[in-house]
Coordinates of C-alpha atoms in Angstrom, one line a residue:
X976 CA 0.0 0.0 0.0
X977 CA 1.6 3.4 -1.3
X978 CA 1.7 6.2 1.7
X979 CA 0.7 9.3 1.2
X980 CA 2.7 12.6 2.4
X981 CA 0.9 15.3 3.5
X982 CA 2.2 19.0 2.9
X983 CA 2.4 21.5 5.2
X984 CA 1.6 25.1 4.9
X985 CA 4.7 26.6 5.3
X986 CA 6.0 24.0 2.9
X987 CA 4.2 24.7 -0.2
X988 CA 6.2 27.3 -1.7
X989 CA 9.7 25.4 -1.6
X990 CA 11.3 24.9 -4.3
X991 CA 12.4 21.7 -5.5
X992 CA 16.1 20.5 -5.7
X993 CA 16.6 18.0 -7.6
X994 CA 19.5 15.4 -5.7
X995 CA 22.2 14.0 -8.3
X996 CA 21.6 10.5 -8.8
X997 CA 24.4 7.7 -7.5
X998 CA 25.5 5.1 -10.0
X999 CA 23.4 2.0 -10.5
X1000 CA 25.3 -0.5 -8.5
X1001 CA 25.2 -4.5 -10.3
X1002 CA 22.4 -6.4 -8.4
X1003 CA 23.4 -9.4 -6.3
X1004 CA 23.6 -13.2 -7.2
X1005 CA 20.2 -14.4 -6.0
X1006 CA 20.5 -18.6 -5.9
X1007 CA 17.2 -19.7 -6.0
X1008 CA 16.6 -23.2 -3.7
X1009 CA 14.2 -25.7 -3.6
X1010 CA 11.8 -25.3 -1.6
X1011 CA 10.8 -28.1 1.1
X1012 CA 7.3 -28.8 2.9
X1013 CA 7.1 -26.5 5.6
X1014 CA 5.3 -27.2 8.9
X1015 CA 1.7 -26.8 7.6
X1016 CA 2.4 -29.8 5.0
X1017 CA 4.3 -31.9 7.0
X1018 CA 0.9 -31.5 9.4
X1019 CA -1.4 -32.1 6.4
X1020 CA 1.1 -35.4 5.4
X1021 CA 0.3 -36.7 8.9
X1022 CA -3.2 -36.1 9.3
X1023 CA -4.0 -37.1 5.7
X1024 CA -2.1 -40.5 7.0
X1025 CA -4.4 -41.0 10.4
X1026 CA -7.1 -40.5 8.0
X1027 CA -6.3 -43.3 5.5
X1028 CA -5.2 -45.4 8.1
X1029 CA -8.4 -45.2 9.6
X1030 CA -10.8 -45.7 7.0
X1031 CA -8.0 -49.1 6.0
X1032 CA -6.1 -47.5 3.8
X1033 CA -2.8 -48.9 5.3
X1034 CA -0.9 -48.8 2.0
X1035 CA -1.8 -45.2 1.3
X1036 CA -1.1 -44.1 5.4
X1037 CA 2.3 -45.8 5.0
X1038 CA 3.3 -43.4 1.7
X1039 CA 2.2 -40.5 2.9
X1040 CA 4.7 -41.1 6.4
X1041 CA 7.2 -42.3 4.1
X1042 CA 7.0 -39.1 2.4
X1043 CA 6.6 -37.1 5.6
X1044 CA 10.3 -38.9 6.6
X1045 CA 12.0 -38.6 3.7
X1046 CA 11.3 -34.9 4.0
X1047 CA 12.4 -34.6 7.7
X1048 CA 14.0 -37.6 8.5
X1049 CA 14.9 -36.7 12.1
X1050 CA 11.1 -36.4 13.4
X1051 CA 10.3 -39.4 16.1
X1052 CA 6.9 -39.0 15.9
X1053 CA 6.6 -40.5 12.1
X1054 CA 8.6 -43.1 12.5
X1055 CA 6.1 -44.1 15.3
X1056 CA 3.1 -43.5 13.4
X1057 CA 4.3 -45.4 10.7
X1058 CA 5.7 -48.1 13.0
X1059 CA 2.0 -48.4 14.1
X1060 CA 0.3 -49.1 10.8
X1061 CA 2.7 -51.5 10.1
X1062 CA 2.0 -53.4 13.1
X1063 CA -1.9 -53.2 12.5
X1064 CA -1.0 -54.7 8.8
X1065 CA 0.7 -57.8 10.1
X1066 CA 4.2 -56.4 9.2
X1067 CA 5.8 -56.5 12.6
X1068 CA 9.6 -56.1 11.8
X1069 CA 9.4 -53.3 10.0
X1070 CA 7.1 -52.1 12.8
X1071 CA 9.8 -52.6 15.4
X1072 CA 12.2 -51.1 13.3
X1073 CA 10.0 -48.3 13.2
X1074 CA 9.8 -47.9 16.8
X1075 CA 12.7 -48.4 17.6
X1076 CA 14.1 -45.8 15.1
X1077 CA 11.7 -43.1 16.9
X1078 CA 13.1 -43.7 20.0
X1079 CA 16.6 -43.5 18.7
X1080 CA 15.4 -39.8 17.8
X1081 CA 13.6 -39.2 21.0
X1082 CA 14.2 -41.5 23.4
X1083 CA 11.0 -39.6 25.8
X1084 CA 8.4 -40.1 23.5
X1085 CA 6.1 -42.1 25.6
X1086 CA 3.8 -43.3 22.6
X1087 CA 6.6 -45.0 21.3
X1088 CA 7.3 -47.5 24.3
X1089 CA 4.0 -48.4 24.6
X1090 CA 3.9 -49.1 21.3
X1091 CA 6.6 -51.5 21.3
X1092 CA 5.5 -52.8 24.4
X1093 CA 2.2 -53.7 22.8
X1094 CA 4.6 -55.5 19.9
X1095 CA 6.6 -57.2 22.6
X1096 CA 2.8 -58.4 23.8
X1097 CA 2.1 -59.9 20.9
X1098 CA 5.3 -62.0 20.4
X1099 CA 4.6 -62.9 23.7
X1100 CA 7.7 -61.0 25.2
X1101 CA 5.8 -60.0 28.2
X1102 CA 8.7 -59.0 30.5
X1103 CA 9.8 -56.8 27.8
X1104 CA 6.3 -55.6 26.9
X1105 CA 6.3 -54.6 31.0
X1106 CA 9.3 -52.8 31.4
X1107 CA 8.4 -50.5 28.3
X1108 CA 4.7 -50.0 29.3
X1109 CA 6.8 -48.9 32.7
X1110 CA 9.1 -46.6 30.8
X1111 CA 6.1 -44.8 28.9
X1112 CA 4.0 -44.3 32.2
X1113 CA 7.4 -43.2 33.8
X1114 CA 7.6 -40.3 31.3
X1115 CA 3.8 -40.0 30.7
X1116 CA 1.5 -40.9 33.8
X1117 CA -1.6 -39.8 32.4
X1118 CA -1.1 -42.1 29.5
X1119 CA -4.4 -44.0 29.3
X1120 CA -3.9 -46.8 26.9
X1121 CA -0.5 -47.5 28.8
X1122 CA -2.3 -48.1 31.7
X1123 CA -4.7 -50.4 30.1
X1124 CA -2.4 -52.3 28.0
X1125 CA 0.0 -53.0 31.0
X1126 CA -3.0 -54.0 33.0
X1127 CA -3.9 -56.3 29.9
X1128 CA -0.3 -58.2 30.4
X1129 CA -0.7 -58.3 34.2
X1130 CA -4.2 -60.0 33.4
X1131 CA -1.9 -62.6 31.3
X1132 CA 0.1 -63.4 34.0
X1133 CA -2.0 -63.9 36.3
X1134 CA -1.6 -60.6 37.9
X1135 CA -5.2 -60.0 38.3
X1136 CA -5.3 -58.1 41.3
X1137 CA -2.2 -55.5 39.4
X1138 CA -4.7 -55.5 36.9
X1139 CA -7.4 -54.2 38.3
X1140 CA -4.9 -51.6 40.3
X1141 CA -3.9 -50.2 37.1
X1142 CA -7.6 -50.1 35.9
X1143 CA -8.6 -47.9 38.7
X1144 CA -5.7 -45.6 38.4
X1145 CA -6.7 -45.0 34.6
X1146 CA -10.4 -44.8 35.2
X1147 CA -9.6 -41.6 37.6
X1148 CA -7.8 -39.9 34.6
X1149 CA -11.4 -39.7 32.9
X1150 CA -11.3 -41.2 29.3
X1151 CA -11.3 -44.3 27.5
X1152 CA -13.7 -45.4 30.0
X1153 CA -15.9 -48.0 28.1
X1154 CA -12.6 -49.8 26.6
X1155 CA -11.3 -49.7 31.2
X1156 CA -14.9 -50.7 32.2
X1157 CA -14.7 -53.9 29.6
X1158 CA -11.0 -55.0 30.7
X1159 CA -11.7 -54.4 34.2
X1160 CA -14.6 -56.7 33.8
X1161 CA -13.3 -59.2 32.2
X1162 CA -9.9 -59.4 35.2
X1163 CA -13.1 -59.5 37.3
X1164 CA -14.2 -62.5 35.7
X1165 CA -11.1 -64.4 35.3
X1166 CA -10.4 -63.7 39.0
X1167 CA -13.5 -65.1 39.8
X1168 CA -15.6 -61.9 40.3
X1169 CA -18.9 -62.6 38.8
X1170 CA -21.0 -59.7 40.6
X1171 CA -18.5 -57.3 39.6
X1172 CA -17.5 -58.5 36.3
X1173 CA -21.5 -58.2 35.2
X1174 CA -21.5 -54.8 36.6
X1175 CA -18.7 -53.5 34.4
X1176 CA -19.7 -55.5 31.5
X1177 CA -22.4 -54.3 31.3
X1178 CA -21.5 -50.0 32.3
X1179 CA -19.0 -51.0 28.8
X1180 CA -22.0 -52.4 27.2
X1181 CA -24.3 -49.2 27.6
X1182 CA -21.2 -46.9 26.7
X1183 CA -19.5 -49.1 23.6
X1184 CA -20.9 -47.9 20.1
X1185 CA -21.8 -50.8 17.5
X1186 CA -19.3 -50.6 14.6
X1187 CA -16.0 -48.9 14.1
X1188 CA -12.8 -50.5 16.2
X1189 CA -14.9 -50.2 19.6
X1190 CA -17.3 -51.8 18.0
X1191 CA -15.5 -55.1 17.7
X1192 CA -14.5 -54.4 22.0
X1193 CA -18.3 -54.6 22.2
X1194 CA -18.4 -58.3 19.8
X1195 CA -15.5 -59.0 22.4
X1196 CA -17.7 -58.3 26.1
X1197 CA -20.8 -59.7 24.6
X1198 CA -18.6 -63.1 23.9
X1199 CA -17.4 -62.8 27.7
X1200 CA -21.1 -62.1 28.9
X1201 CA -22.3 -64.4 27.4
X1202 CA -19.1 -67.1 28.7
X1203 CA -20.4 -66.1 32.4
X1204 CA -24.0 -65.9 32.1
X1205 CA -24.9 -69.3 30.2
X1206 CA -23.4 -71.4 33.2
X1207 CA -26.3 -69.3 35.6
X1208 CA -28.8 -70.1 33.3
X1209 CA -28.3 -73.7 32.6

């Protein structure tokens, strides 16, 4: 926008001198770079992945990450996403590879233990699963999911009444409470609970939605209902 200059009285009948004129100096070398994704698209590349990733589109989440690293290679929090879909496809070196690769790069990133402590779970690895789930709520106490996957692997071994400890703890922290209410019940049940176990099945049941991923938790506490209800009724 031009700026206007504004004349005073006394000014008007100046006169005008005109100033000599320096010599046109040679303009600089401008190099003209590349540019790179800035913050905004590196955001977009990463929600544009949870998207895919959630509607299935694995394959499609994975490229946009890869494209996200390749970009800014040093960023933990990729490599962790990405480790993540990879596990959910079945690929679970390259989604330990992935995790461990973000913690390389940020060796506090909470998400990324209890990540790999949910891999370490599922290759039945549970003192290692443990000591990571440990490591993330050491760094991140108010982690939810920690909570409930280490009480999840204490329910494996036996652990029941560690089990429900950790249960309680998340439930104070105030989300995720249909997927504690179903995994509480079901430690209840296993330990032999019945009256409590109903109760919590059935506070998951009236909270749990139909389809999506908590609706197969649902498909899940109606199986276990249904395991300690058809021995009453027979």
């Amino acid at each position: 926008m031009n700026a206007h200059v504004f004349i005073k009285g006394d000014e008007e009948n100046r006169q005008w001198i005109p100033m000599s004129r320096r010599k046109p100096q040679p303009l600089p070398t401008i190099t003209l770079t590349p540019r790179t994704p800035n913050h905004l698209s590196i955001k977009n590349l990463r929600t544009s992945a949870q998207r895919q990733a959630k509607q299935g589109e694995y394959r499609s989440a994975i490229a946009l990450l890869s494209q996200a690293i390749k970009h800014h290679p040093t960023h933990a929090i990729d490599y962790n996403n990405r480790g993540l879909i990879y596990f959910q496809m079945g690929q679970r070196q390259k989604a330990l590879d992935d995790y461990n690769r973000a913690l390389q790069l940020n060796p506090e990133l909470d998400s990324a233990y209890n990540n790999r402590g949910n891999y370490y779970a599922a290759m039945g690895q549970l003192a290692k699963a443990l000591a990571d789930y440990e490591k993330a709520l050491d760094l991140n106490p108010r982690n939810v999911r920690t909570w409930i996957n280490q009480a999840i692997t204490f329910r494996e071994l036996g652990l029941y009444d560690l089990a429900i400890e950790n249960l309680d703890l998340a439930l104070i922290l105030g989300c995720l409470q249909n997927h504690i209410y179903a995994e509480r019940g079901r430690t209840y049940h296993l330990r032999g609970d019945w009256n409590c176990a109903i109760a919590d099945y059935q506070r998951a049941l009236s909270q749990l939605p139909v389809s999506g991923t908590s609706g197969r938790l649902r498909q899940k506490v109606e199986t276990w209902m249904g395991e300690l209800l058809d021995p009453l009724s027979a």
